[in-house]
GROMACS .gro file of C-alpha atoms in nm:
model
  442
    1UNK     CA    1   0.000   0.000   0.000
    2UNK     CA    2   0.134   0.340  -0.092
    3UNK     CA    3   0.192   0.573   0.199
    4UNK     CA    4   0.303   0.928   0.190
    5UNK     CA    5   0.610   1.068   0.358
    6UNK     CA    6   0.544   1.419   0.477
    7UNK     CA    7   0.756   1.721   0.549
    8UNK     CA    8   0.815   1.690   0.926
    9UNK     CA    9   0.807   1.976   1.171
   10UNK     CA   10   1.150   2.005   1.327
   11UNK     CA   11   1.121   2.316   1.533
   12UNK     CA   12   0.859   2.520   1.712
   13UNK     CA   13   0.855   2.796   1.455
   14UNK     CA   14   0.913   2.583   1.148
   15UNK     CA   15   0.627   2.623   0.899
   16UNK     CA   16   0.801   2.500   0.585
   17UNK     CA   17   1.116   2.324   0.475
   18UNK     CA   18   1.329   2.307   0.164
   19UNK     CA   19   1.408   1.966   0.020
   20UNK     CA   20   1.781   2.012  -0.014
   21UNK     CA   21   1.876   1.666  -0.139
   22UNK     CA   22   1.726   1.324  -0.191
   23UNK     CA   23   1.944   1.050  -0.046
   24UNK     CA   24   1.751   0.775  -0.223
   25UNK     CA   25   1.586   0.733  -0.560
   26UNK     CA   26   1.256   0.585  -0.676
   27UNK     CA   27   1.274   0.208  -0.662
   28UNK     CA   28   1.511   0.199  -0.366
   29UNK     CA   29   1.425  -0.011  -0.063
   30UNK     CA   30   1.430   0.178   0.266
   31UNK     CA   31   1.406   0.074   0.627
   32UNK     CA   32   1.203   0.256   0.885
   33UNK     CA   33   1.422   0.527   1.036
   34UNK     CA   34   1.667   0.523   0.745
   35UNK     CA   35   1.773   0.869   0.622
   36UNK     CA   36   1.592   0.942   0.302
   37UNK     CA   37   1.646   1.312   0.239
   38UNK     CA   38   1.814   1.627   0.361
   39UNK     CA   39   1.587   1.916   0.454
   40UNK     CA   40   1.698   2.274   0.504
   41UNK     CA   41   1.525   2.451   0.788
   42UNK     CA   42   1.565   2.804   0.912
   43UNK     CA   43   1.868   2.701   1.112
   44UNK     CA   44   2.027   2.394   0.969
   45UNK     CA   45   2.023   2.123   0.707
   46UNK     CA   46   1.920   1.796   0.865
   47UNK     CA   47   1.848   1.442   0.750
   48UNK     CA   48   1.492   1.316   0.775
   49UNK     CA   49   1.401   0.952   0.814
   50UNK     CA   50   1.163   0.722   0.634
   51UNK     CA   51   0.860   0.672   0.855
   52UNK     CA   52   0.775   0.348   0.679
   53UNK     CA   53   0.980   0.059   0.552
   54UNK     CA   54   0.922  -0.030   0.189
   55UNK     CA   55   0.999   0.075  -0.164
   56UNK     CA   56   1.008   0.434  -0.277
   57UNK     CA   57   0.744   0.474  -0.545
   58UNK     CA   58   0.801   0.836  -0.639
   59UNK     CA   59   0.909   1.174  -0.518
   60UNK     CA   60   0.641   1.439  -0.493
   61UNK     CA   61   0.879   1.736  -0.467
   62UNK     CA   62   1.206   1.815  -0.634
   63UNK     CA   63   1.535   1.911  -0.477
   64UNK     CA   64   1.522   2.281  -0.401
   65UNK     CA   65   1.145   2.289  -0.357
   66UNK     CA   66   1.008   2.451  -0.041
   67UNK     CA   67   0.688   2.298   0.094
   68UNK     CA   68   0.476   2.350   0.407
   69UNK     CA   69   0.517   2.128   0.709
   70UNK     CA   70   0.291   1.826   0.667
   71UNK     CA   71   0.287   1.836   0.288
   72UNK     CA   72   0.357   1.498   0.123
   73UNK     CA   73   0.700   1.476  -0.032
   74UNK     CA   74   0.726   1.113  -0.138
   75UNK     CA   75   0.529   0.789  -0.164
   76UNK     CA   76   0.650   0.462  -0.019
   77UNK     CA   77   0.498   0.121  -0.087
   78UNK     CA   78   0.497  -0.070   0.238
   79UNK     CA   79   0.459  -0.401   0.055
   80UNK     CA   80   0.123  -0.491   0.202
   81UNK     CA   81  -0.024  -0.520  -0.144
   82UNK     CA   82  -0.355  -0.387  -0.020
   83UNK     CA   83  -0.458  -0.223  -0.343
   84UNK     CA   84  -0.808  -0.154  -0.225
   85UNK     CA   85  -0.682   0.019   0.084
   86UNK     CA   86  -0.427   0.199  -0.127
   87UNK     CA   87  -0.696   0.330  -0.353
   88UNK     CA   88  -0.903   0.434  -0.057
   89UNK     CA   89  -0.603   0.594   0.098
   90UNK     CA   90  -0.543   0.798  -0.213
   91UNK     CA   91  -0.902   0.912  -0.220
   92UNK     CA   92  -0.891   1.019   0.141
   93UNK     CA   93  -0.554   1.186   0.120
   94UNK     CA   94  -0.675   1.542   0.075
   95UNK     CA   95  -0.858   1.539   0.404
   96UNK     CA   96  -0.705   1.286   0.634
   97UNK     CA   97  -0.357   1.221   0.506
   98UNK     CA   98  -0.238   1.530   0.682
   99UNK     CA   99  -0.106   1.511   1.037
  100UNK     CA  100  -0.459   1.609   1.130
  101UNK     CA  101  -0.429   1.786   1.453
  102UNK     CA  102  -0.786   1.877   1.491
  103UNK     CA  103  -0.972   1.686   1.225
  104UNK     CA  104  -0.849   1.333   1.265
  105UNK     CA  105  -1.175   1.221   1.418
  106UNK     CA  106  -1.394   1.305   1.124
  107UNK     CA  107  -1.559   1.034   0.922
  108UNK     CA  108  -1.360   0.962   0.610
  109UNK     CA  109  -1.535   0.908   0.284
  110UNK     CA  110  -1.406   0.554   0.259
  111UNK     CA  111  -1.437   0.335   0.561
  112UNK     CA  112  -1.167   0.080   0.470
  113UNK     CA  113  -0.921   0.354   0.400
  114UNK     CA  114  -0.986   0.515   0.731
  115UNK     CA  115  -0.902   0.190   0.898
  116UNK     CA  116  -0.561   0.214   0.744
  117UNK     CA  117  -0.520   0.584   0.805
  118UNK     CA  118  -0.453   0.606   1.176
  119UNK     CA  119  -0.099   0.502   1.111
  120UNK     CA  120  -0.068   0.790   0.874
  121UNK     CA  121  -0.233   1.038   1.100
  122UNK     CA  122   0.052   1.171   1.303
  123UNK     CA  123   0.036   1.143   1.671
  124UNK     CA  124  -0.179   1.395   1.840
  125UNK     CA  125  -0.233   1.426   2.208
  126UNK     CA  126  -0.601   1.356   2.158
  127UNK     CA  127  -0.543   1.034   1.969
  128UNK     CA  128  -0.285   0.902   2.206
  129UNK     CA  129  -0.328   0.626   2.455
  130UNK     CA  130  -0.254   0.329   2.234
  131UNK     CA  131   0.115   0.361   2.299
  132UNK     CA  132   0.051   0.278   2.659
  133UNK     CA  133  -0.244   0.050   2.618
  134UNK     CA  134  -0.027  -0.254   2.674
  135UNK     CA  135   0.117  -0.114   2.989
  136UNK     CA  136   0.456  -0.065   2.828
  137UNK     CA  137   0.583   0.234   2.642
  138UNK     CA  138   0.748   0.148   2.311
  139UNK     CA  139   0.971   0.418   2.171
  140UNK     CA  140   1.298   0.432   1.984
  141UNK     CA  141   1.600   0.573   2.171
  142UNK     CA  142   1.605   0.867   1.931
  143UNK     CA  143   1.241   0.937   2.004
  144UNK     CA  144   1.301   0.921   2.379
  145UNK     CA  145   1.593   1.160   2.357
  146UNK     CA  146   1.403   1.402   2.138
  147UNK     CA  147   1.100   1.386   2.366
  148UNK     CA  148   1.311   1.472   2.667
  149UNK     CA  149   1.466   1.759   2.478
  150UNK     CA  150   1.132   1.898   2.355
  151UNK     CA  151   0.945   1.830   2.676
  152UNK     CA  152   0.703   1.588   2.510
  153UNK     CA  153   0.528   1.331   2.725
  154UNK     CA  154   0.566   0.999   2.545
  155UNK     CA  155   0.281   0.853   2.742
  156UNK     CA  156   0.045   1.082   2.559
  157UNK     CA  157   0.151   0.976   2.210
  158UNK     CA  158   0.030   0.722   1.961
  159UNK     CA  159   0.325   0.563   1.785
  160UNK     CA  160   0.331   0.526   1.411
  161UNK     CA  161   0.610   0.268   1.413
  162UNK     CA  162   0.571  -0.108   1.415
  163UNK     CA  163   0.341  -0.234   1.688
  164UNK     CA  164   0.271   0.122   1.784
  165UNK     CA  165   0.634   0.207   1.855
  166UNK     CA  166   0.689   0.580   1.893
  167UNK     CA  167   0.945   0.719   1.648
  168UNK     CA  168   1.104   1.059   1.611
  169UNK     CA  169   0.836   1.172   1.372
  170UNK     CA  170   0.570   1.115   1.636
  171UNK     CA  171   0.759   1.330   1.882
  172UNK     CA  172   0.814   1.602   1.625
  173UNK     CA  173   0.445   1.600   1.543
  174UNK     CA  174   0.349   1.620   1.907
  175UNK     CA  175   0.593   1.903   1.966
  176UNK     CA  176   0.416   2.089   1.691
  177UNK     CA  177   0.077   2.019   1.841
  178UNK     CA  178  -0.086   2.357   1.782
  179UNK     CA  179  -0.037   2.339   1.410
  180UNK     CA  180  -0.306   2.351   1.145
  181UNK     CA  181  -0.375   2.047   0.930
  182UNK     CA  182  -0.151   2.090   0.627
  183UNK     CA  183  -0.423   1.969   0.389
  184UNK     CA  184  -0.202   1.860   0.106
  185UNK     CA  185  -0.475   1.864  -0.157
  186UNK     CA  186  -0.422   2.109  -0.441
  187UNK     CA  187  -0.693   2.336  -0.316
  188UNK     CA  188  -0.578   2.308   0.041
  189UNK     CA  189  -0.212   2.373  -0.023
  190UNK     CA  190  -0.245   2.747  -0.033
  191UNK     CA  191  -0.453   2.727   0.281
  192UNK     CA  192  -0.160   2.572   0.466
  193UNK     CA  193   0.054   2.878   0.409
  194UNK     CA  194  -0.161   3.122   0.600
  195UNK     CA  195  -0.195   2.854   0.866
  196UNK     CA  196   0.120   2.985   1.023
  197UNK     CA  197   0.002   3.238   1.273
  198UNK     CA  198   0.328   3.192   1.459
  199UNK     CA  199   0.519   3.386   1.200
  200UNK     CA  200   0.269   3.658   1.131
  201UNK     CA  201   0.411   3.910   1.378
  202UNK     CA  202   0.755   3.897   1.221
  203UNK     CA  203   0.734   3.915   0.842
  204UNK     CA  204   0.530   4.232   0.841
  205UNK     CA  205   0.799   4.450   0.996
  206UNK     CA  206   1.057   4.306   0.762
  207UNK     CA  207   0.848   4.420   0.470
  208UNK     CA  208   0.797   4.761   0.623
  209UNK     CA  209   1.164   4.836   0.648
  210UNK     CA  210   1.240   4.725   0.295
  211UNK     CA  211   1.330   5.019   0.077
  212UNK     CA  212   1.319   4.948  -0.298
  213UNK     CA  213   1.608   5.079  -0.509
  214UNK     CA  214   1.574   5.394  -0.713
  215UNK     CA  215   1.385   5.344  -1.042
  216UNK     CA  216   1.692   5.383  -1.261
  217UNK     CA  217   1.936   5.187  -1.051
  218UNK     CA  218   2.106   4.878  -1.194
  219UNK     CA  219   2.133   4.573  -0.976
  220UNK     CA  220   2.117   4.197  -0.971
  221UNK     CA  221   1.864   4.013  -0.762
  222UNK     CA  222   2.000   3.738  -0.539
  223UNK     CA  223   1.749   3.537  -0.334
  224UNK     CA  224   1.828   3.510   0.034
  225UNK     CA  225   1.884   3.168   0.183
  226UNK     CA  226   1.634   3.061   0.446
  227UNK     CA  227   1.905   3.117   0.703
  228UNK     CA  228   1.953   3.478   0.602
  229UNK     CA  229   1.578   3.535   0.587
  230UNK     CA  230   1.547   3.401   0.939
  231UNK     CA  231   1.840   3.611   1.058
  232UNK     CA  232   1.671   3.920   0.912
  233UNK     CA  233   1.350   3.843   1.099
  234UNK     CA  234   1.535   3.777   1.423
  235UNK     CA  235   1.729   4.099   1.404
  236UNK     CA  236   1.416   4.304   1.342
  237UNK     CA  237   1.245   4.118   1.623
  238UNK     CA  238   1.533   4.195   1.856
  239UNK     CA  239   1.545   4.562   1.770
  240UNK     CA  240   1.169   4.603   1.806
  241UNK     CA  241   1.114   4.404   2.122
  242UNK     CA  242   1.436   4.430   2.321
  243UNK     CA  243   1.546   4.763   2.473
  244UNK     CA  244   1.924   4.737   2.442
  245UNK     CA  245   2.204   4.936   2.598
  246UNK     CA  246   2.576   4.913   2.539
  247UNK     CA  247   2.881   4.926   2.764
  248UNK     CA  248   3.239   4.922   2.633
  249UNK     CA  249   3.565   4.846   2.806
  250UNK     CA  250   3.930   4.820   2.701
  251UNK     CA  251   4.135   4.524   2.819
  252UNK     CA  252   4.512   4.484   2.821
  253UNK     CA  253   4.593   4.156   2.651
  254UNK     CA  254   4.970   4.152   2.712
  255UNK     CA  255   4.947   3.879   2.976
  256UNK     CA  256   4.723   3.668   2.753
  257UNK     CA  257   4.960   3.702   2.461
  258UNK     CA  258   5.252   3.606   2.680
  259UNK     CA  259   5.071   3.302   2.815
  260UNK     CA  260   4.903   3.184   2.496
  261UNK     CA  261   5.211   3.020   2.333
  262UNK     CA  262   5.265   2.809   2.644
  263UNK     CA  263   4.899   2.710   2.654
  264UNK     CA  264   4.909   2.617   2.288
  265UNK     CA  265   5.214   2.405   2.349
  266UNK     CA  266   5.030   2.228   2.629
  267UNK     CA  267   4.718   2.176   2.414
  268UNK     CA  268   4.879   2.075   2.090
  269UNK     CA  269   4.863   2.421   1.935
  270UNK     CA  270   4.482   2.424   1.941
  271UNK     CA  271   4.407   2.712   2.170
  272UNK     CA  272   4.308   3.063   2.072
  273UNK     CA  273   4.197   3.381   2.243
  274UNK     CA  274   3.836   3.281   2.182
  275UNK     CA  275   3.854   2.986   2.420
  276UNK     CA  276   4.004   3.212   2.687
  277UNK     CA  277   3.724   3.458   2.627
  278UNK     CA  278   3.462   3.186   2.667
  279UNK     CA  279   3.614   3.067   2.992
  280UNK     CA  280   3.646   3.419   3.129
  281UNK     CA  281   3.288   3.504   3.029
  282UNK     CA  282   3.159   3.188   3.193
  283UNK     CA  283   3.328   3.272   3.524
  284UNK     CA  284   3.207   3.631   3.512
  285UNK     CA  285   2.852   3.528   3.419
  286UNK     CA  286   2.831   3.310   3.728
  287UNK     CA  287   2.896   3.623   3.934
  288UNK     CA  288   2.651   3.835   3.734
  289UNK     CA  289   2.380   3.589   3.635
  290UNK     CA  290   2.136   3.850   3.506
  291UNK     CA  291   2.345   3.854   3.188
  292UNK     CA  292   2.294   3.479   3.166
  293UNK     CA  293   1.918   3.496   3.183
  294UNK     CA  294   1.600   3.525   2.981
  295UNK     CA  295   1.344   3.799   3.034
  296UNK     CA  296   0.998   3.642   3.071
  297UNK     CA  297   0.747   3.916   3.134
  298UNK     CA  298   0.700   3.929   3.510
  299UNK     CA  299   1.005   3.721   3.591
  300UNK     CA  300   1.363   3.651   3.494
  301UNK     CA  301   1.469   3.300   3.399
  302UNK     CA  302   1.821   3.273   3.534
  303UNK     CA  303   2.007   2.988   3.372
  304UNK     CA  304   2.207   2.768   3.605
  305UNK     CA  305   2.452   2.660   3.338
  306UNK     CA  306   2.650   2.876   3.102
  307UNK     CA  307   2.605   2.770   2.740
  308UNK     CA  308   2.784   3.017   2.516
  309UNK     CA  309   2.689   3.066   2.152
  310UNK     CA  310   2.985   3.151   1.931
  311UNK     CA  311   2.907   3.356   1.621
  312UNK     CA  312   3.046   3.181   1.315
  313UNK     CA  313   3.038   3.303   0.955
  314UNK     CA  314   2.942   3.031   0.707
  315UNK     CA  315   2.868   3.030   0.337
  316UNK     CA  316   2.498   3.014   0.420
  317UNK     CA  317   2.512   3.301   0.667
  318UNK     CA  318   2.583   3.370   1.032
  319UNK     CA  319   2.531   3.080   1.272
  320UNK     CA  320   2.596   3.051   1.644
  321UNK     CA  321   2.681   2.696   1.753
  322UNK     CA  322   2.667   2.644   2.126
  323UNK     CA  323   2.956   2.545   2.355
  324UNK     CA  324   2.786   2.398   2.658
  325UNK     CA  325   2.876   2.413   3.027
  326UNK     CA  326   3.164   2.654   2.978
  327UNK     CA  327   3.150   2.733   3.348
  328UNK     CA  328   3.247   2.381   3.448
  329UNK     CA  329   3.485   2.287   3.166
  330UNK     CA  330   3.861   2.330   3.148
  331UNK     CA  331   4.016   2.538   2.874
  332UNK     CA  332   4.113   2.222   2.691
  333UNK     CA  333   3.760   2.082   2.709
  334UNK     CA  334   3.612   2.411   2.592
  335UNK     CA  335   3.856   2.416   2.303
  336UNK     CA  336   3.774   2.060   2.197
  337UNK     CA  337   3.399   2.113   2.214
  338UNK     CA  338   3.415   2.449   2.041
  339UNK     CA  339   3.628   2.324   1.752
  340UNK     CA  340   3.410   2.018   1.710
  341UNK     CA  341   3.081   2.206   1.694
  342UNK     CA  342   3.219   2.490   1.481
  343UNK     CA  343   3.370   2.238   1.241
  344UNK     CA  344   3.038   2.062   1.199
  345UNK     CA  345   2.863   2.394   1.156
  346UNK     CA  346   3.095   2.507   0.880
  347UNK     CA  347   3.064   2.168   0.711
  348UNK     CA  348   2.686   2.197   0.718
  349UNK     CA  349   2.656   1.898   0.947
  350UNK     CA  350   2.541   2.067   1.266
  351UNK     CA  351   2.214   1.948   1.415
  352UNK     CA  352   1.948   2.154   1.582
  353UNK     CA  353   2.092   2.064   1.919
  354UNK     CA  354   2.420   2.227   1.818
  355UNK     CA  355   2.252   2.557   1.740
  356UNK     CA  356   2.001   2.614   2.016
  357UNK     CA  357   2.011   2.647   2.390
  358UNK     CA  358   2.276   2.916   2.418
  359UNK     CA  359   2.242   3.149   2.718
  360UNK     CA  360   2.498   3.414   2.614
  361UNK     CA  361   2.680   3.492   2.290
  362UNK     CA  362   3.037   3.588   2.205
  363UNK     CA  363   3.100   3.747   1.866
  364UNK     CA  364   3.470   3.788   1.795
  365UNK     CA  365   3.571   3.992   1.488
  366UNK     CA  366   3.924   4.049   1.612
  367UNK     CA  367   4.074   3.851   1.326
  368UNK     CA  368   3.930   4.105   1.079
  369UNK     CA  369   4.118   4.404   1.216
  370UNK     CA  370   3.805   4.553   1.369
  371UNK     CA  371   3.863   4.806   1.644
  372UNK     CA  372   3.523   4.768   1.803
  373UNK     CA  373   3.161   4.705   1.711
  374UNK     CA  374   2.818   4.661   1.863
  375UNK     CA  375   2.634   4.329   1.830
  376UNK     CA  376   2.258   4.275   1.829
  377UNK     CA  377   2.114   4.070   2.113
  378UNK     CA  378   1.974   3.734   2.008
  379UNK     CA  379   1.649   3.663   2.194
  380UNK     CA  380   1.579   3.491   2.423
  381UNK     CA  381   1.929   3.569   2.548
  382UNK     CA  382   1.984   3.887   2.746
  383UNK     CA  383   2.334   3.984   2.640
  384UNK     CA  384   2.606   3.944   2.380
  385UNK     CA  385   2.976   4.033   2.390
  386UNK     CA  386   3.134   4.193   2.081
  387UNK     CA  387   3.512   4.154   2.065
  388UNK     CA  388   3.745   4.368   1.853
  389UNK     CA  389   4.107   4.327   1.749
  390UNK     CA  390   4.402   4.341   1.984
  391UNK     CA  391   4.608   4.644   1.880
  392UNK     CA  392   4.944   4.772   2.004
  393UNK     CA  393   4.862   5.113   2.149
  394UNK     CA  394   5.064   5.376   2.337
  395UNK     CA  395   4.925   5.431   2.687
  396UNK     CA  396   5.036   5.608   3.002
  397UNK     CA  397   5.148   5.384   3.285
  398UNK     CA  398   5.313   5.523   3.600
  399UNK     CA  399   5.365   5.855   3.426
  400UNK     CA  400   5.538   5.706   3.123
  401UNK     CA  401   5.421   5.628   2.775
  402UNK     CA  402   5.442   5.256   2.707
  403UNK     CA  403   5.302   5.021   2.444
  404UNK     CA  404   5.025   4.786   2.548
  405UNK     CA  405   4.818   4.533   2.354
  406UNK     CA  406   4.464   4.663   2.390
  407UNK     CA  407   4.136   4.498   2.298
  408UNK     CA  408   3.796   4.666   2.301
  409UNK     CA  409   3.491   4.470   2.405
  410UNK     CA  410   3.129   4.585   2.408
  411UNK     CA  411   2.837   4.423   2.586
  412UNK     CA  412   2.491   4.469   2.437
  413UNK     CA  413   2.237   4.391   2.707
  414UNK     CA  414   1.861   4.374   2.747
  415UNK     CA  415   1.763   4.657   2.981
  416UNK     CA  416   1.462   4.458   3.099
  417UNK     CA  417   1.692   4.193   3.240
  418UNK     CA  418   1.984   4.394   3.372
  419UNK     CA  419   2.123   4.745   3.405
  420UNK     CA  420   2.433   4.943   3.334
  421UNK     CA  421   2.592   4.893   3.675
  422UNK     CA  422   2.568   4.514   3.651
  423UNK     CA  423   2.711   4.508   3.302
  424UNK     CA  424   2.993   4.740   3.408
  425UNK     CA  425   3.078   4.508   3.697
  426UNK     CA  426   3.066   4.213   3.462
  427UNK     CA  427   3.319   4.384   3.238
  428UNK     CA  428   3.541   4.467   3.535
  429UNK     CA  429   3.541   4.099   3.628
  430UNK     CA  430   3.607   3.998   3.268
  431UNK     CA  431   3.893   4.244   3.249
  432UNK     CA  432   4.042   4.117   3.573
  433UNK     CA  433   4.033   3.759   3.449
  434UNK     CA  434   4.187   3.833   3.111
  435UNK     CA  435   4.458   4.057   3.253
  436UNK     CA  436   4.538   3.786   3.506
  437UNK     CA  437   4.487   3.476   3.291
  438UNK     CA  438   4.631   3.234   3.546
  439UNK     CA  439   4.289   3.265   3.713
  440UNK     CA  440   4.140   3.089   3.413
  441UNK     CA  441   4.354   2.785   3.487
  442UNK     CA  442   4.235   2.735   3.842
   0.00000   0.00000   0.00000
């Protein structure tokens, strides 16, 4: 029986995905859970799995096509040979083939087909229960891990895997619970687009600030990648919703530069100023936790751990992979984790977990001979540190002019979460740590 593979929802605000690359071809046999395609989301390109084992009958979208979440992208024959059910399934597809959040209970036009449909209807909290009807909870390890990460209660899901086993797709569908039925039928496809109320507050301002070129200007038109489109929305969102303020300090880096060669020798030449910055920021953030928090209306969510996002330029645009638990890691461990996650990000192999969950951001443009700059806060974080180049500069010390290696840093902070005095004290602590780097080794 032919079953449709749909564009999965892989993030709270994901409303569509771009089929970047097919990993199989029509006629190929696939196992359940086997990677079948690469999909580009707003943040990352990620492999999606076949929800059914069988033979790929045909692709319904081409590489490069962007389709709404829930839209069918391929057909897989599960080998049941139930032609009648297949026919019924096809006839019911426009209404019930979709993940059917709110309409799964309606009577389908073909009774036999409906009997086969529940497997196709993605798990919804309302339709759950069967996963636990036997008293045991069947779920793949990947599904369990994803459920824990997304806060999804597996007990409330109906699995679409064999014998009701819960797979990643079920968790993703449940995480996207408040979505609208994609309704993949030709007439319903356009209806799925406006069914994205989540994004409605953001695109409008982007359009408002767009200024068309002068009538006689000559230019080429280059479409933005989804990543750059998302970055544009996020930046507008930040500027409109977050009241920022900025505090700058100058730090003498002579001690760091004297110590760095020895540290590199001890760590196989794989240590840079960035790792020292991450460690120093982590220590300072523990003393001034408001900068490591999220503003949440009538309260502040102060994060216990320090997960630092590191701004990285890639061919697709700016990304910020996360180095986790910087407050508890050694310099060597920070360096290893940072290089690993940045490497995967630049190679286009980073997963969603690599790119979300940061509680503070460091953006270092020092390698580009930048004296100083101001970075835009990335919600839901409350602060970001912008780092300029280290420059030999004449300064007065003890009444004499001497040369010091100076580096400017600027904190952009959310004034709803913290204030100027706290940020200034944070910078004093950061300066103390970097000018006395042995403290980073303790």
